[in-house]
PDB file of C-alpha atoms and ligand atoms in Angstrom:
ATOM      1  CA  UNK A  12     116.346  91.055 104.763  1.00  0.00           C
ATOM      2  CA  UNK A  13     117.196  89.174 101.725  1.00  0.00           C
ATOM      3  CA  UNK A  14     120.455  91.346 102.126  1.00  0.00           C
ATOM      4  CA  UNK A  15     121.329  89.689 105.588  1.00  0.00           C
ATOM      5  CA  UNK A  16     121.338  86.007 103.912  1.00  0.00           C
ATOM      6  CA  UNK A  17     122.814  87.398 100.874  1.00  0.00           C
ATOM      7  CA  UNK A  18     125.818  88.606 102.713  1.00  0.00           C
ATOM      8  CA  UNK A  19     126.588  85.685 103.459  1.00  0.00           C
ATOM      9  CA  UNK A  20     128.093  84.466  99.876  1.00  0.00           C
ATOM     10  CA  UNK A  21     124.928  82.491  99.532  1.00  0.00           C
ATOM     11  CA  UNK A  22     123.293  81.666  95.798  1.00  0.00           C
ATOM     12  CA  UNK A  23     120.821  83.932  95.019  1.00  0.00           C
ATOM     13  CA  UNK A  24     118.137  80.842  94.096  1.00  0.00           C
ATOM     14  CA  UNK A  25     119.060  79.211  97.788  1.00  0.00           C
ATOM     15  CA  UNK A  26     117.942  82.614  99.325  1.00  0.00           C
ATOM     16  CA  UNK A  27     114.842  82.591  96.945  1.00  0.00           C
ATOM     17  CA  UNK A  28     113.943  78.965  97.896  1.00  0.00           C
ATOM     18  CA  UNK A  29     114.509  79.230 101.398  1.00  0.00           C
ATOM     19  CA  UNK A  30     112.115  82.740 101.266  1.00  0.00           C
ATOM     20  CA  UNK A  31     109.611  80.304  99.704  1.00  0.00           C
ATOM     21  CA  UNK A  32     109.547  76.848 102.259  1.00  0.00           C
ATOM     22  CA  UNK A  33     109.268  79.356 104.924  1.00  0.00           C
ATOM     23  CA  UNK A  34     106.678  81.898 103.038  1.00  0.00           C
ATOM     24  CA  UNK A  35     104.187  80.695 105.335  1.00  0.00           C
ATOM     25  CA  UNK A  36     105.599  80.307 108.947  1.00  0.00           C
ATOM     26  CA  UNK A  37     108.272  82.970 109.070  1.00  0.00           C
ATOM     27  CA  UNK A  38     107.419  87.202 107.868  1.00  0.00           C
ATOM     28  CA  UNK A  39     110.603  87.426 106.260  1.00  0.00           C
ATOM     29  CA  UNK A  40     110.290  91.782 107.565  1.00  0.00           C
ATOM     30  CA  UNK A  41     110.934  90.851 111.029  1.00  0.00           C
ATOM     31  CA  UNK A  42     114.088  88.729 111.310  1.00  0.00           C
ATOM     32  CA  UNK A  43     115.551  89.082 114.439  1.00  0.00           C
ATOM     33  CA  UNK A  44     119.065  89.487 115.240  1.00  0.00           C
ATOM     34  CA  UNK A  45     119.499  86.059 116.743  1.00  0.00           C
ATOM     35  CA  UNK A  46     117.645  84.227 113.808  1.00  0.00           C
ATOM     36  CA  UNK A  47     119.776  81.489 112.312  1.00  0.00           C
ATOM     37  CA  UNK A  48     119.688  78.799 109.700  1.00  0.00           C
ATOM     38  CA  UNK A  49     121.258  75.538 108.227  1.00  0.00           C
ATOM     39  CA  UNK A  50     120.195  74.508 105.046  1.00  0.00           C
ATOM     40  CA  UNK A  51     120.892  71.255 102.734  1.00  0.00           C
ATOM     41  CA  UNK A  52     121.056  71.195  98.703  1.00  0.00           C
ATOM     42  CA  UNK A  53     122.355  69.984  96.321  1.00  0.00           C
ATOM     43  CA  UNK A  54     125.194  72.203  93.575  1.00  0.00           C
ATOM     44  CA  UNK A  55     124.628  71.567  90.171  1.00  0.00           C
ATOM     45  CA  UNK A  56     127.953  71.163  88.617  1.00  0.00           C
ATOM     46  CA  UNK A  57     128.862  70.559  84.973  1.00  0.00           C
ATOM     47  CA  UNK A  58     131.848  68.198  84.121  1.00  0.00           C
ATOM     48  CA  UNK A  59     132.769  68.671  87.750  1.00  0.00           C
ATOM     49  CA  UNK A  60     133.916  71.756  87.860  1.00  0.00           C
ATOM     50  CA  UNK A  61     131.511  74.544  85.837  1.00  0.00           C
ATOM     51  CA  UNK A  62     129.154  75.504  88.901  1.00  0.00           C
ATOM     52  CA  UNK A  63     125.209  75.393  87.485  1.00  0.00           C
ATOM     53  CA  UNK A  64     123.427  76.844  89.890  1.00  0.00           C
ATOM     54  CA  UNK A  65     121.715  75.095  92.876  1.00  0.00           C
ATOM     55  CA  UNK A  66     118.869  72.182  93.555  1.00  0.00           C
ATOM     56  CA  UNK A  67     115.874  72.622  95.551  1.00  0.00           C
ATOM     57  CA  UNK A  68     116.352  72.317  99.212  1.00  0.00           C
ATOM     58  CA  UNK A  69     116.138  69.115 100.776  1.00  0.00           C
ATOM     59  CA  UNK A  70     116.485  70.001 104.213  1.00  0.00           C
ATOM     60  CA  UNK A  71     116.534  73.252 106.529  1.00  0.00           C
ATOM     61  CA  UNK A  72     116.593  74.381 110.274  1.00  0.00           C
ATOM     62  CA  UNK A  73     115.462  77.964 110.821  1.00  0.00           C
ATOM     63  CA  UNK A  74     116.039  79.430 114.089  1.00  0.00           C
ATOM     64  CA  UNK A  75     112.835  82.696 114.713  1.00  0.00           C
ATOM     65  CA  UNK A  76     112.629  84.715 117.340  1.00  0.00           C
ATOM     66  CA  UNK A  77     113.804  81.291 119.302  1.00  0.00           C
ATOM     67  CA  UNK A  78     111.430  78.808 118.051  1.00  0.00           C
ATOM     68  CA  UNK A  79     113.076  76.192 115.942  1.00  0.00           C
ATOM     69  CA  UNK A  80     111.521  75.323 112.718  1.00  0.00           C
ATOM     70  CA  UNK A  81     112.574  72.320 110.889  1.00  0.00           C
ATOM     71  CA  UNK A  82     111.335  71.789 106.753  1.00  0.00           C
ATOM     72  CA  UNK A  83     111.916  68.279 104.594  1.00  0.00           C
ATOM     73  CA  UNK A  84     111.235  68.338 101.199  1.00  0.00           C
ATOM     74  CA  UNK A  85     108.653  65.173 101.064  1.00  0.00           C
ATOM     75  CA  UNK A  86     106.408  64.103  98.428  1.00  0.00           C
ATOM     76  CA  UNK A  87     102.753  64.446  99.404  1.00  0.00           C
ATOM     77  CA  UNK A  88     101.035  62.602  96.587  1.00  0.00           C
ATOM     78  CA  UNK A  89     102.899  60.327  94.527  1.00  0.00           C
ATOM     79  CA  UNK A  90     100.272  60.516  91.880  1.00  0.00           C
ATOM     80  CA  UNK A  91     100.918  64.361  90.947  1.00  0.00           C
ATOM     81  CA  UNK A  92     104.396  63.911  92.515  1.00  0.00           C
ATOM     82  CA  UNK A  93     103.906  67.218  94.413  1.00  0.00           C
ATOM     83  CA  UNK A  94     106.797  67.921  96.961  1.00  0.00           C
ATOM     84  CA  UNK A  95     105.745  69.840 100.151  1.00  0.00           C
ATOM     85  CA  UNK A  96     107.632  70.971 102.818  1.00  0.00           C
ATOM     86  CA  UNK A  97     106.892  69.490 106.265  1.00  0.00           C
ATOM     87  CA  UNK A  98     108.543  70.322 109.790  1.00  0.00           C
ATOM     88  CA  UNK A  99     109.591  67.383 112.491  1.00  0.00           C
ATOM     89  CA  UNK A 100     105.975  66.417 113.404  1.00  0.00           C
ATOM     90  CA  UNK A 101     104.538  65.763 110.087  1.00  0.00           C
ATOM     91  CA  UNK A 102     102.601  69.090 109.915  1.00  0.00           C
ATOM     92  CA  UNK A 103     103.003  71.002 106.642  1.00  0.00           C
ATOM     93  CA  UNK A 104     104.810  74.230 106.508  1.00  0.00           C
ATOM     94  CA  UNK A 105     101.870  75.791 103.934  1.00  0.00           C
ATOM     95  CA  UNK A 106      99.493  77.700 105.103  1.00  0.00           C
ATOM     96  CA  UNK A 107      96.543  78.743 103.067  1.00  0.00           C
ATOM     97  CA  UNK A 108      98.077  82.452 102.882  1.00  0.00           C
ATOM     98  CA  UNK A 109     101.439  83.635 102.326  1.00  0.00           C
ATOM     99  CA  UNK A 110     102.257  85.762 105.147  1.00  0.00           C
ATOM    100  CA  UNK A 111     102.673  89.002 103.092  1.00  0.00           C
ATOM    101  CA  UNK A 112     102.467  89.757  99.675  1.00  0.00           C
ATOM    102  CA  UNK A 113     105.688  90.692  98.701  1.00  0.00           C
ATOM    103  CA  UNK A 114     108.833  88.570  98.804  1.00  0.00           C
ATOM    104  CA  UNK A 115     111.218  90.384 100.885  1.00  0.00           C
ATOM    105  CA  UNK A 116     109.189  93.741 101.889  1.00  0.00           C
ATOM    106  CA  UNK A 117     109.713  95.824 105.059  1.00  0.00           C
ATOM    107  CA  UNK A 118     106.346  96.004 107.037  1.00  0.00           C
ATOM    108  CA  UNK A 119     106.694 100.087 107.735  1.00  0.00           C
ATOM    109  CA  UNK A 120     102.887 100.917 108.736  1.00  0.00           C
ATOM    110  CA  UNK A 121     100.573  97.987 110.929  1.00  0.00           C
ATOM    111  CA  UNK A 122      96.965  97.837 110.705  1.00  0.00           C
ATOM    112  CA  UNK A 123      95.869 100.181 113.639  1.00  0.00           C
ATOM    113  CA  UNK A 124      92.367 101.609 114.273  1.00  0.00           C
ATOM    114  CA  UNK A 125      93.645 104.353 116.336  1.00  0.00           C
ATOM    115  CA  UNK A 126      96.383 105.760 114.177  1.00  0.00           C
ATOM    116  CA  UNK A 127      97.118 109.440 114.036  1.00  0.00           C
ATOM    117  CA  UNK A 128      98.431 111.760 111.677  1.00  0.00           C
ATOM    118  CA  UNK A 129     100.193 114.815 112.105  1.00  0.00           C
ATOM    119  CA  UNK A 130      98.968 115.650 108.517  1.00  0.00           C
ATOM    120  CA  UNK A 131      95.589 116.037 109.523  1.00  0.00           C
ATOM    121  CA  UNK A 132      96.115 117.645 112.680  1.00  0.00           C
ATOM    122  CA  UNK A 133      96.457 114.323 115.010  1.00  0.00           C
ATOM    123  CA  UNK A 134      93.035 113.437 114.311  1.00  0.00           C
ATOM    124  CA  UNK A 135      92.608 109.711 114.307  1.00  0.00           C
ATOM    125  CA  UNK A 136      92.872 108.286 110.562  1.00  0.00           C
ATOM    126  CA  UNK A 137      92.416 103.981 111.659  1.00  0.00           C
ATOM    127  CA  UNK A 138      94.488 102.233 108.985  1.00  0.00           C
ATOM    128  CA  UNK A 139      92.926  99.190 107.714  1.00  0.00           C
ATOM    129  CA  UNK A 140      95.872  97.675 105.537  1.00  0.00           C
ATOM    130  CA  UNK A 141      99.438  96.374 106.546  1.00  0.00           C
ATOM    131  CA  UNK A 142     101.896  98.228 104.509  1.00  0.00           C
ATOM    132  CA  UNK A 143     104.716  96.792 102.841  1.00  0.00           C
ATOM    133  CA  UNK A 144     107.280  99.393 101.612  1.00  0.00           C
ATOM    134  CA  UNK A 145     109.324  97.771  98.607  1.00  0.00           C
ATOM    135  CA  UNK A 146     111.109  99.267  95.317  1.00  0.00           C
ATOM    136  CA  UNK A 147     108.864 100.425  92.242  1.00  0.00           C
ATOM    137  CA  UNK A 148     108.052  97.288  89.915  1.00  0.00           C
ATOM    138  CA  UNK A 149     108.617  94.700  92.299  1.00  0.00           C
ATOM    139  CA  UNK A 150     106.001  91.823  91.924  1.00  0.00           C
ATOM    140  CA  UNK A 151     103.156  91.509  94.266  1.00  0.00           C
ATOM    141  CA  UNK A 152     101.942  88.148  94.836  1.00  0.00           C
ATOM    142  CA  UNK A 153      98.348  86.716  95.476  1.00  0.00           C
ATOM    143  CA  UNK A 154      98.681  85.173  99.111  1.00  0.00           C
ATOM    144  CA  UNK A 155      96.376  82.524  98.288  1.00  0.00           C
ATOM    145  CA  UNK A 156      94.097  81.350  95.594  1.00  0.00           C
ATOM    146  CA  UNK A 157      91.095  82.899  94.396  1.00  0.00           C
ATOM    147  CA  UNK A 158      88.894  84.639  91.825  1.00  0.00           C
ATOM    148  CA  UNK A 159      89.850  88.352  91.239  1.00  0.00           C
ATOM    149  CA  UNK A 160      86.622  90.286  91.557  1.00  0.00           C
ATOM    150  CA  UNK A 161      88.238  93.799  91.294  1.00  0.00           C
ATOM    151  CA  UNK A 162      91.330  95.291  89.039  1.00  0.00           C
ATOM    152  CA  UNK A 163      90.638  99.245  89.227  1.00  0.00           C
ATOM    153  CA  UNK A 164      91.896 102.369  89.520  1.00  0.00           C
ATOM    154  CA  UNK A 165      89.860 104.210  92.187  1.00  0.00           C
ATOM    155  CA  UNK A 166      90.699 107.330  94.423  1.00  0.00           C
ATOM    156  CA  UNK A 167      93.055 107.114  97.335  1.00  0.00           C
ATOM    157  CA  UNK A 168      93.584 103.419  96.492  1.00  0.00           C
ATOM    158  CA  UNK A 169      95.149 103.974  93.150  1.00  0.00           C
ATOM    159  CA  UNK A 170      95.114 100.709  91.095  1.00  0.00           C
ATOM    160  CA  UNK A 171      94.299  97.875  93.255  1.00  0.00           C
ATOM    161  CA  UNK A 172      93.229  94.573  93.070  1.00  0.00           C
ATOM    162  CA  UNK A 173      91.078  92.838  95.045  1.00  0.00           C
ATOM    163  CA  UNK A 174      90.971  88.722  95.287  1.00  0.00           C
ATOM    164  CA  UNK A 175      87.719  86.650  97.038  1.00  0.00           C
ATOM    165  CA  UNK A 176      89.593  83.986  98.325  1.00  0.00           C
ATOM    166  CA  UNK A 177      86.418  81.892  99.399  1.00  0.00           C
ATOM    167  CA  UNK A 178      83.420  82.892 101.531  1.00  0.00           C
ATOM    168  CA  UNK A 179      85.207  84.068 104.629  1.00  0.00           C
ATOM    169  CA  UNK A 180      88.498  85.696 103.161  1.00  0.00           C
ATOM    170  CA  UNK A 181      89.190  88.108 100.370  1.00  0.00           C
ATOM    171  CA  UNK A 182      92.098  89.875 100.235  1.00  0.00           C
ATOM    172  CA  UNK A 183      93.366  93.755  98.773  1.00  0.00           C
ATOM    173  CA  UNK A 184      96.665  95.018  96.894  1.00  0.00           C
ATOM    174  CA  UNK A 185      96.921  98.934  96.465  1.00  0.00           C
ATOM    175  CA  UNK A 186      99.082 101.908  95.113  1.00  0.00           C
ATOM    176  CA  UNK A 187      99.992  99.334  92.276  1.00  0.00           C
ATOM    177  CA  UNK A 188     102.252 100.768  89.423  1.00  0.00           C
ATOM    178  CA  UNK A 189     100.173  98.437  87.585  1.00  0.00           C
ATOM    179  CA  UNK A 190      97.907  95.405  87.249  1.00  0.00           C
ATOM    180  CA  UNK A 191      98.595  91.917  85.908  1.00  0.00           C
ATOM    181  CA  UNK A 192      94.751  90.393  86.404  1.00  0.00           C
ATOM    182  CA  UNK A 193      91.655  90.901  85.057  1.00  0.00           C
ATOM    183  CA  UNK A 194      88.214  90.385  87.187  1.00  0.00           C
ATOM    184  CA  UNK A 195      87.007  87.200  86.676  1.00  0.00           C
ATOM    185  CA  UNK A 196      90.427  85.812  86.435  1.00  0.00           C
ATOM    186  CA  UNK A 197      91.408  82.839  88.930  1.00  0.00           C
ATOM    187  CA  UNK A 198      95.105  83.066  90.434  1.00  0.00           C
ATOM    188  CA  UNK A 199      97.568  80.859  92.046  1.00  0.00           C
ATOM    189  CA  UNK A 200      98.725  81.409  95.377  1.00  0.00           C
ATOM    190  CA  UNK A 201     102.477  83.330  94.762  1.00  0.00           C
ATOM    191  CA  UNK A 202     100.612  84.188  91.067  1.00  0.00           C
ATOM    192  CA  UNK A 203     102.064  88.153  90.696  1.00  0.00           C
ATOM    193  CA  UNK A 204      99.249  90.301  90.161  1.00  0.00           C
ATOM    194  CA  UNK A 205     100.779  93.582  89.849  1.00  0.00           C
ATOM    195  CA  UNK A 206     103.677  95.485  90.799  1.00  0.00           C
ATOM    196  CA  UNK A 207     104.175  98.328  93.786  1.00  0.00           C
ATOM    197  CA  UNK A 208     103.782 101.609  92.502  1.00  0.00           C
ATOM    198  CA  UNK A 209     102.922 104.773  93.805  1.00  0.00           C
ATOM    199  CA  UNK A 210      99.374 105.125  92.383  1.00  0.00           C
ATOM    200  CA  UNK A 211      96.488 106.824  94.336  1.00  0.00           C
ATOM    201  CA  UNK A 212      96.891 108.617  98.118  1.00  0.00           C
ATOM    202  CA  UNK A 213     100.674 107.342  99.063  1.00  0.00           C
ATOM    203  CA  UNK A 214     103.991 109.272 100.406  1.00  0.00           C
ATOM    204  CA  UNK A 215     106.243 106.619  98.554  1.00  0.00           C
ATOM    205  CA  UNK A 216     106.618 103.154  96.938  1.00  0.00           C
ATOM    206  CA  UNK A 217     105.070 100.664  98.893  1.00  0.00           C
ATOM    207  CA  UNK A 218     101.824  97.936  98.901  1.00  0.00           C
ATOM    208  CA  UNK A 219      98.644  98.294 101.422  1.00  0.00           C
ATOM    209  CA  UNK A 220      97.627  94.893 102.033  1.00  0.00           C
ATOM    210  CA  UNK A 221      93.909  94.842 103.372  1.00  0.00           C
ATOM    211  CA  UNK A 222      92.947  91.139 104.498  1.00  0.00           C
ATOM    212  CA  UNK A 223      89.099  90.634 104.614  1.00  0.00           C
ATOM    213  CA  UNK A 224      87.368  88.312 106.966  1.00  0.00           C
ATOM    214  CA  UNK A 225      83.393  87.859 106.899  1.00  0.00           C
ATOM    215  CA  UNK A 226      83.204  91.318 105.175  1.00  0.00           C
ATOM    216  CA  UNK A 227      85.409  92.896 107.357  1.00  0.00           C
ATOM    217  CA  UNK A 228      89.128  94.412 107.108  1.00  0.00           C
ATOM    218  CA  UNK A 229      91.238  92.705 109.965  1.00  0.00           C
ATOM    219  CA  UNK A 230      94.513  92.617 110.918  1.00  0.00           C
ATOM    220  CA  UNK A 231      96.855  89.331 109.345  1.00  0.00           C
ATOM    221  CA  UNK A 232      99.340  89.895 111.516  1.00  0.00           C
ATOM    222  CA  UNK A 233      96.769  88.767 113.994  1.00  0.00           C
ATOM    223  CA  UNK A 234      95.178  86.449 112.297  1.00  0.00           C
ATOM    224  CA  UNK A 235      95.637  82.400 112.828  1.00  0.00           C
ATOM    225  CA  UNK A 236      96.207  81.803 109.779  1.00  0.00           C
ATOM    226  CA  UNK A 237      94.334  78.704 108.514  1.00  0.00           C
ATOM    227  CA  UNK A 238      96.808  75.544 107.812  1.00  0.00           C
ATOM    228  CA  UNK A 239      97.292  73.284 105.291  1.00  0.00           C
ATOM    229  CA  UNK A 240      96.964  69.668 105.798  1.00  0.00           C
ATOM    230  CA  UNK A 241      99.263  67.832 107.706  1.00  0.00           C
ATOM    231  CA  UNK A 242     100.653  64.867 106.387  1.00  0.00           C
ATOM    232  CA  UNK A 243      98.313  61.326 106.115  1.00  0.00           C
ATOM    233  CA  UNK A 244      98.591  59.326 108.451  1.00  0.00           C
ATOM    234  CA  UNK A 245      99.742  56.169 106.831  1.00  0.00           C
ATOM    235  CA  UNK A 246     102.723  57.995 105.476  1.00  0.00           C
ATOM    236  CA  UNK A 247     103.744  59.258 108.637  1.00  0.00           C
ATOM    237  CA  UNK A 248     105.875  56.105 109.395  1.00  0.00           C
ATOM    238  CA  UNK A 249     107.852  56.210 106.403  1.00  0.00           C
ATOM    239  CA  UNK A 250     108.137  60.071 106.921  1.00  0.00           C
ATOM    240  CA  UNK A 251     109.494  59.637 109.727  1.00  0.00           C
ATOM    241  CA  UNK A 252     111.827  56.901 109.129  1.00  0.00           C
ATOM    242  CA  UNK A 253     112.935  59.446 105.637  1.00  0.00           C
ATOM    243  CA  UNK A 254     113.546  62.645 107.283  1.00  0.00           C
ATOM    244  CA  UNK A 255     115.466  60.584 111.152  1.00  0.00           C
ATOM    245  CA  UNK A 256     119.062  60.946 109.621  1.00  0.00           C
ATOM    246  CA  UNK A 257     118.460  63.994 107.778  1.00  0.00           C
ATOM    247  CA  UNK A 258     117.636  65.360 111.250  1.00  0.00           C
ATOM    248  CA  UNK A 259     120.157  64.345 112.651  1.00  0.00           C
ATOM    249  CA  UNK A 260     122.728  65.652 109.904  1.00  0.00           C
ATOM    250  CA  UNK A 261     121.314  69.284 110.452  1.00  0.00           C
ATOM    251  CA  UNK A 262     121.366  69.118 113.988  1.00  0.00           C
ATOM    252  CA  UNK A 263     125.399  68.226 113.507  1.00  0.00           C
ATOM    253  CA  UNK A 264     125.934  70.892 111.549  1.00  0.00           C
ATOM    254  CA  UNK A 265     127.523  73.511 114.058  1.00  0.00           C
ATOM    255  CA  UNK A 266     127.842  77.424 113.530  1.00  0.00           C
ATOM    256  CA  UNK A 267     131.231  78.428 112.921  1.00  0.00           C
ATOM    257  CA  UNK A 268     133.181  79.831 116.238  1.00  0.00           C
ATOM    258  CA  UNK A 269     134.088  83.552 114.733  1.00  0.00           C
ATOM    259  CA  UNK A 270     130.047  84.209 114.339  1.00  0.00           C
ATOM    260  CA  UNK A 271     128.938  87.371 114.833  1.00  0.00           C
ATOM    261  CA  UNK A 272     126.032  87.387 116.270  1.00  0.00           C
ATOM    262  CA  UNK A 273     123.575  87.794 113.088  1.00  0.00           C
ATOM    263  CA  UNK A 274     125.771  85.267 111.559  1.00  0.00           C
ATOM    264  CA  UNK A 275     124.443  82.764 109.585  1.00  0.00           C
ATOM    265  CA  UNK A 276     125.288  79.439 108.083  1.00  0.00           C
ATOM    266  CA  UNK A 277     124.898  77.098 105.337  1.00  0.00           C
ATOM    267  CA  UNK A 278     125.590  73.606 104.532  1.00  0.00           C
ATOM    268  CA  UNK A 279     126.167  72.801 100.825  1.00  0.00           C
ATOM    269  CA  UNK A 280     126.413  69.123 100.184  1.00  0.00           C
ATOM    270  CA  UNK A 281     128.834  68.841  96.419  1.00  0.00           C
ATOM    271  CA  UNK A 282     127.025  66.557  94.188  1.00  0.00           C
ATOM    272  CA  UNK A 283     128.780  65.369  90.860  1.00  0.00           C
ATOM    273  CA  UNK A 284     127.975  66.009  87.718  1.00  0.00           C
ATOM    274  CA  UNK A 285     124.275  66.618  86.728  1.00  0.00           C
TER     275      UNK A 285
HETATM  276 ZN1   ZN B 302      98.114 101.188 103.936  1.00  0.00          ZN
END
C-alpha cells in the first residue's frame, strides 16, 4: 500500500515514518478504501529554498476501517530522551510486536487449520504461518525483541529463523533468501534478520510468519497483542496540556473537496532554514 500514500506526491521518509508510528496499531496489508490521514512535520530546507528532506512527525490522524487514531510525538523519559508516540488518551501506540514482519507486505495466505489444497487432492493441509508475499531481498524485521535460538536451513521451511521472545512468545521467519542472525544473537524489535526469498517448499517470493504462544503456533491476526505502557501518570497533565492545540490543528485540517474517495491528505508545516 505504500503505493496508495506514495501517489500522493508524498516524501518517501514521511511514508516510511508514518509506516513506523503506526507499525503497531494499523496492518499496513489491509487499508481500506475509506482510510485517511493528516499528518504534521516539519521540511528541512537549506538557505530557504534547497528542500532537505523531511523531520520526524510531530503529529498524525489516521482514519482505519473507521476508527480514528490520533499519534503525538512525546518524550517518555527525559533521561534517555526517548520520543514515543502516544494517541489522545495517553496510551502508547507500541505494542510489544510489530504487527507483521515486513514493512509494506500483502498478507496473501491466513493462518487456517482447515485449509485445502488442490495440489494434494483437497485434502486438508492446516497452515500454521501468516504469509506475507513481498519482492526478493526485501528486509524482514524481528517484531519484537528477543534471543535468536534458530538460523537454519531445514526442509520445507528453507532458511528460517526463529526468535524466543520471552517465556510465552517466540516467533518464526521462513523461505528467507538469506539470514542476517546468528543463534545466540539478541535483536531489536524492527532489527532485519533476513530477507524474503524463495528458499525451501514455496510457489513464489514471500515470508511465513509463525507466532508461538506457550509452545504453540497461533494465529497474530487474532492475537491481543500485548501493549506497551501507557504514559505515567504525573506526566499526563502536561501531556495533555502539549498535545490540546496540536489536536485541535489536525482536526482543522480539512480534506480537499475534489477527493476521490481513497484520497488522502497531508499537512506540511514550512520551517526555515535548518
Ligand atoms: Zn506460510
Amino acid at each position: 500500500m505504500s503505493e496508495a500514500i506514495l501517489d500522493q506526491g508524498i516524501d518517501y521518509n514521511v511514508t516510511h515514518n508514518l509506516a513506523n508510528v503506526y507499525a503497531w496499531t494499523i496492518d499496513f496489508s489491509m487499508l481500506q478504501k475509506n482510510d485517511k490521514f493528516k499528518v504534521i512535520y516539519k521540511e528541512k530546507y537549506i538557505n530557504d529554498t534547497v528542500y532537505a528532506g523531511a523531520e520526524p512527525i510531530e503529529a498524525a490522524y489516521f482514519e482505519h476501517n473507521g476508527r480514528p487514531i490520533y499519534a503525538f510525538a512525546y518524550e517518555n523519559d527525559s533521561l534517555k530522551s526517548l520520543v514515543d508516540y502516544f494517541d489522545d488518551e495517553a496510551n502508547n501506540l507500541r505494542r510489544t510486536f510489530l504487527r507483521m514482519p515486513v514493512e509494506f507486505g500483502r498478507l496473501s495466505s491466513r493462518y487456517n487449520l482447515k485449509r485445502k489444497i488442490r495440489y494434494y487432492g483437497y485434502k486438508v493441509r492446516p497452515h500454521k504461518g501468516t504469509d506475507y508475499a513481498a519482492a526478493i531481498g526485501i528486509p524482514i524485521l524481528a517484531t519484537a525483541d528477543g534471543t535468536v535460538t534458530e538460523s537454519t536451513r531445514r526442509g520445507g521451511n528453507g532458511k528460517y529463523v526463529k526468535i524466543r521472545h520471552n517465556e510465552t512468545y517466540s516467533t518464526q521467519y521462513l523461505h528467507m533468501k538469506k539470514q542476517n542472525v546468528k543463534k545466540g544473537q539478541f535483536v531489536r524489535q524492527g532489527d532485519v534478520i533476513g530477507w524474503v526469498g524463495m528458499t525451501g517448499n514455496t510457489g513464489g517470493p514471500h515470508v511465513c510468519y509463525r507466532f508461538w504462544k506457550n509452545g504453540r503456533q497461533v494465529d497474530p491476526l487474532k492475537e491481543e497483542l500485548p501493549q506497551a505502557e501507557p504514559l505515567a501518570e504525573p506526566l499526563r497533565p502536561d501531556y495533555y496540556a502539549y498535545i490540546d492545540p496540536i489536536k485541535e490543528q489536525l482536526d482543522c485540517i480539512v480534506y480537499p473537496e475534489k477527493i476521490e474517495e481513497d484520497d488522502l491528505l497531508t499537512l506540511n508545516e514550512l520551517d526555515g532554514t535548518k
